[in-house]
Coordinates of C-alpha atoms in Angstrom, one line a residue:
M1 CA 0.0 0.0 0.0
S2 CA 1.0 3.6 0.4
K3 CA 3.8 5.3 2.6
I4 CA 2.2 8.1 4.5
L5 CA 3.7 10.9 6.6
V6 CA 1.4 12.5 9.3
V7 CA 2.7 15.8 10.6
D8 CA 0.8 17.1 13.6
N9 CA 1.6 18.4 17.1
D10 CA -1.4 16.7 18.5
P11 CA -0.5 13.2 19.7
L12 CA -4.2 12.1 19.6
I13 CA -4.4 12.9 15.8
L14 CA -1.1 11.1 15.1
K15 CA -2.4 8.0 17.1
F16 CA -5.8 8.2 15.4
I17 CA -4.4 8.2 11.8
V18 CA -1.8 5.5 12.6
D19 CA -4.6 3.3 14.2
L20 CA -6.9 4.0 11.1
L21 CA -4.4 3.4 8.3
V22 CA -1.9 0.8 9.5
P23 CA -4.6 -2.0 9.7
E24 CA -5.4 -1.1 6.0
G25 CA -1.8 -2.0 5.0
H26 CA -0.3 1.5 4.9
E27 CA 3.0 2.3 6.3
V28 CA 2.6 5.4 8.5
L29 CA 5.3 7.7 9.6
T30 CA 4.8 10.5 12.0
A31 CA 6.3 13.8 12.9
E32 CA 5.3 16.2 15.8
N33 CA 6.2 19.4 13.9
G34 CA 7.5 20.7 10.7
L35 CA 11.2 20.4 11.6
A36 CA 10.7 16.8 12.5
A37 CA 8.9 16.3 9.2
V38 CA 11.9 17.7 7.3
D39 CA 14.1 15.2 9.0
V40 CA 11.7 12.4 7.8
L41 CA 11.5 13.8 4.3
N42 CA 15.3 13.7 4.1
E43 CA 15.2 9.9 4.6
C44 CA 12.2 8.9 2.5
I45 CA 9.7 10.1 0.0
P46 CA 6.1 9.3 1.1
D47 CA 3.2 8.8 -1.3
A48 CA 1.1 11.2 0.9
I49 CA 1.5 13.8 3.5
F50 CA -1.2 14.8 6.0
L51 CA -0.2 18.0 7.7
D52 CA -1.5 20.4 10.2
L53 CA -1.1 24.2 9.5
V54 CA -0.8 25.4 13.2
M55 CA 2.3 23.8 14.8
P56 CA 5.3 25.1 16.8
H57 CA 8.8 25.5 15.3
L58 CA 8.0 25.2 11.6
D59 CA 4.3 25.5 10.9
G60 CA 2.4 23.8 8.0
Y61 CA 2.6 26.9 5.8
Q62 CA 6.3 27.0 6.0
L63 CA 6.5 23.1 5.5
L64 CA 4.3 23.5 2.4
E65 CA 6.8 25.9 0.9
I66 CA 9.6 23.4 1.5
I67 CA 7.6 20.6 0.0
K68 CA 6.8 22.6 -3.1
E69 CA 10.5 23.4 -3.6
R70 CA 11.7 19.9 -3.5
Q71 CA 11.6 18.1 -6.8
E72 CA 11.5 14.7 -5.5
L73 CA 8.2 15.5 -3.6
Q74 CA 6.2 16.8 -6.7
Q75 CA 4.3 13.4 -6.9
T76 CA 3.5 13.3 -3.3
R77 CA -0.1 14.0 -2.4
V78 CA -0.3 16.8 0.3
V79 CA -3.5 17.0 2.5
I80 CA -4.0 19.6 5.0
L81 CA -5.6 18.7 8.3
S82 CA -6.9 22.0 9.6
P83 CA -8.4 22.9 12.9
T84 CA -8.9 26.3 11.5
A85 CA -10.8 25.5 8.4
S86 CA -14.0 27.1 9.6
E87 CA -12.2 30.3 10.6
Y88 CA -10.2 30.6 7.4
L89 CA -12.1 29.1 4.5
M90 CA -9.3 28.3 2.1
S91 CA -8.8 26.5 -1.2
P92 CA -6.3 23.8 -0.8
S93 CA -4.9 24.4 -4.3
I94 CA -4.1 28.1 -3.4
L95 CA -1.9 26.7 -0.5
G96 CA -0.3 24.2 -2.8
A97 CA -2.1 21.2 -1.4
H98 CA -4.2 18.6 -3.0
A99 CA -7.0 18.6 -0.5
C100 CA -8.0 19.9 3.0
I101 CA -9.9 18.1 5.7
A102 CA -11.3 20.1 8.6
K103 CA -10.4 18.6 12.0
G104 CA -13.5 17.6 13.7
P105 CA -15.0 14.4 15.4
L106 CA -12.6 11.6 14.6
Q107 CA -15.2 9.3 13.4
K108 CA -16.4 11.8 10.8
M109 CA -12.9 12.5 9.7
S110 CA -12.2 8.8 8.8
P111 CA -14.1 8.7 5.5
H112 CA -12.5 12.0 4.4
I113 CA -9.0 10.6 5.1
F114 CA -9.8 7.4 3.0
S115 CA -11.2 9.5 0.2
V116 CA -7.9 11.4 -0.3
L117 CA -5.4 8.5 -0.1
P118 CA -3.4 7.9 -3.1
G119 CA -4.5 4.9 -5.0
K120 CA -5.3 3.7 -8.4
N121 CA -7.7 6.6 -9.0
E122 CA -6.7 10.3 -9.3
L123 CA -7.9 12.7 -6.8
A124 CA -11.2 14.3 -7.9
P125 CA -10.4 17.9 -9.1
E126 CA -13.1 19.3 -6.8
L127 CA -11.4 18.1 -3.8
S128 CA -8.6 20.6 -4.4
E129 CA -11.0 23.5 -4.2
T130 CA -13.1 22.5 -1.1
V131 CA -12.6 21.6 2.6
L132 CA -13.9 18.2 3.5
G133 CA -15.8 18.0 6.8
L134 CA -16.8 21.6 7.3
Q135 CA -20.4 20.7 8.0
Q136 CA -19.3 19.1 11.4
I137 CA -17.6 22.2 12.8
H138 CA -18.3 25.8 13.5
P139 CA -16.2 29.0 13.4
R140 CA -14.8 30.3 16.8
Q141 CA -14.1 33.8 17.2
T142 CA -11.3 33.3 19.7
T143 CA -9.5 31.1 17.2
R144 CA -9.9 33.6 14.5
E145 CA -8.5 36.4 16.7
L146 CA -5.4 34.2 17.6
L147 CA -4.8 33.4 14.0
D148 CA -5.0 37.0 13.0
A149 CA -2.5 37.9 15.8
Q150 CA -0.2 35.2 14.5
Q151 CA -0.4 36.4 11.0
R152 CA 0.4 40.0 12.0
L153 CA 3.5 38.7 14.0
Q154 CA 4.7 36.7 11.1
G155 CA 4.4 39.8 8.9
L156 CA 6.4 41.9 11.3
L157 CA 9.0 39.2 11.7
S158 CA 9.4 38.8 7.9
H159 CA 10.2 42.6 7.6
I160 CA 13.0 42.7 10.2
T161 CA 16.4 42.9 8.7

């Protein structure tokens, strides 16, 4: 089956996806942040990467940029697992990903995870323009405010010489 890398700072999500995919015959590697993921990517080329956007050290946005720059990862399917999908409605293709799954109840995430796995069929084009699982979650104002503050901080840091 497929070799899959899961990048998330939430140990519950890592365990959930390992427990979901290993019995199906997939080899699942995990990384707790973007820096650890870079180390894994230096050792192997996965068929798919599931990654969180909000992580310490090297976040998912920064990791996406690294993935896009590496020629050997061009055929790797990248799926965003986002706890902030309802706060920031986004098109996965704009971010450079093939699909996006909103983090929500684990049982409701399972079919979405299976629907985006690499296999014999190509990923449906509409999956790169929508966020799967949004109907199970609702926007949170506090999360939106924290994300806005983080974005302002990143903007300031990027302009420091």
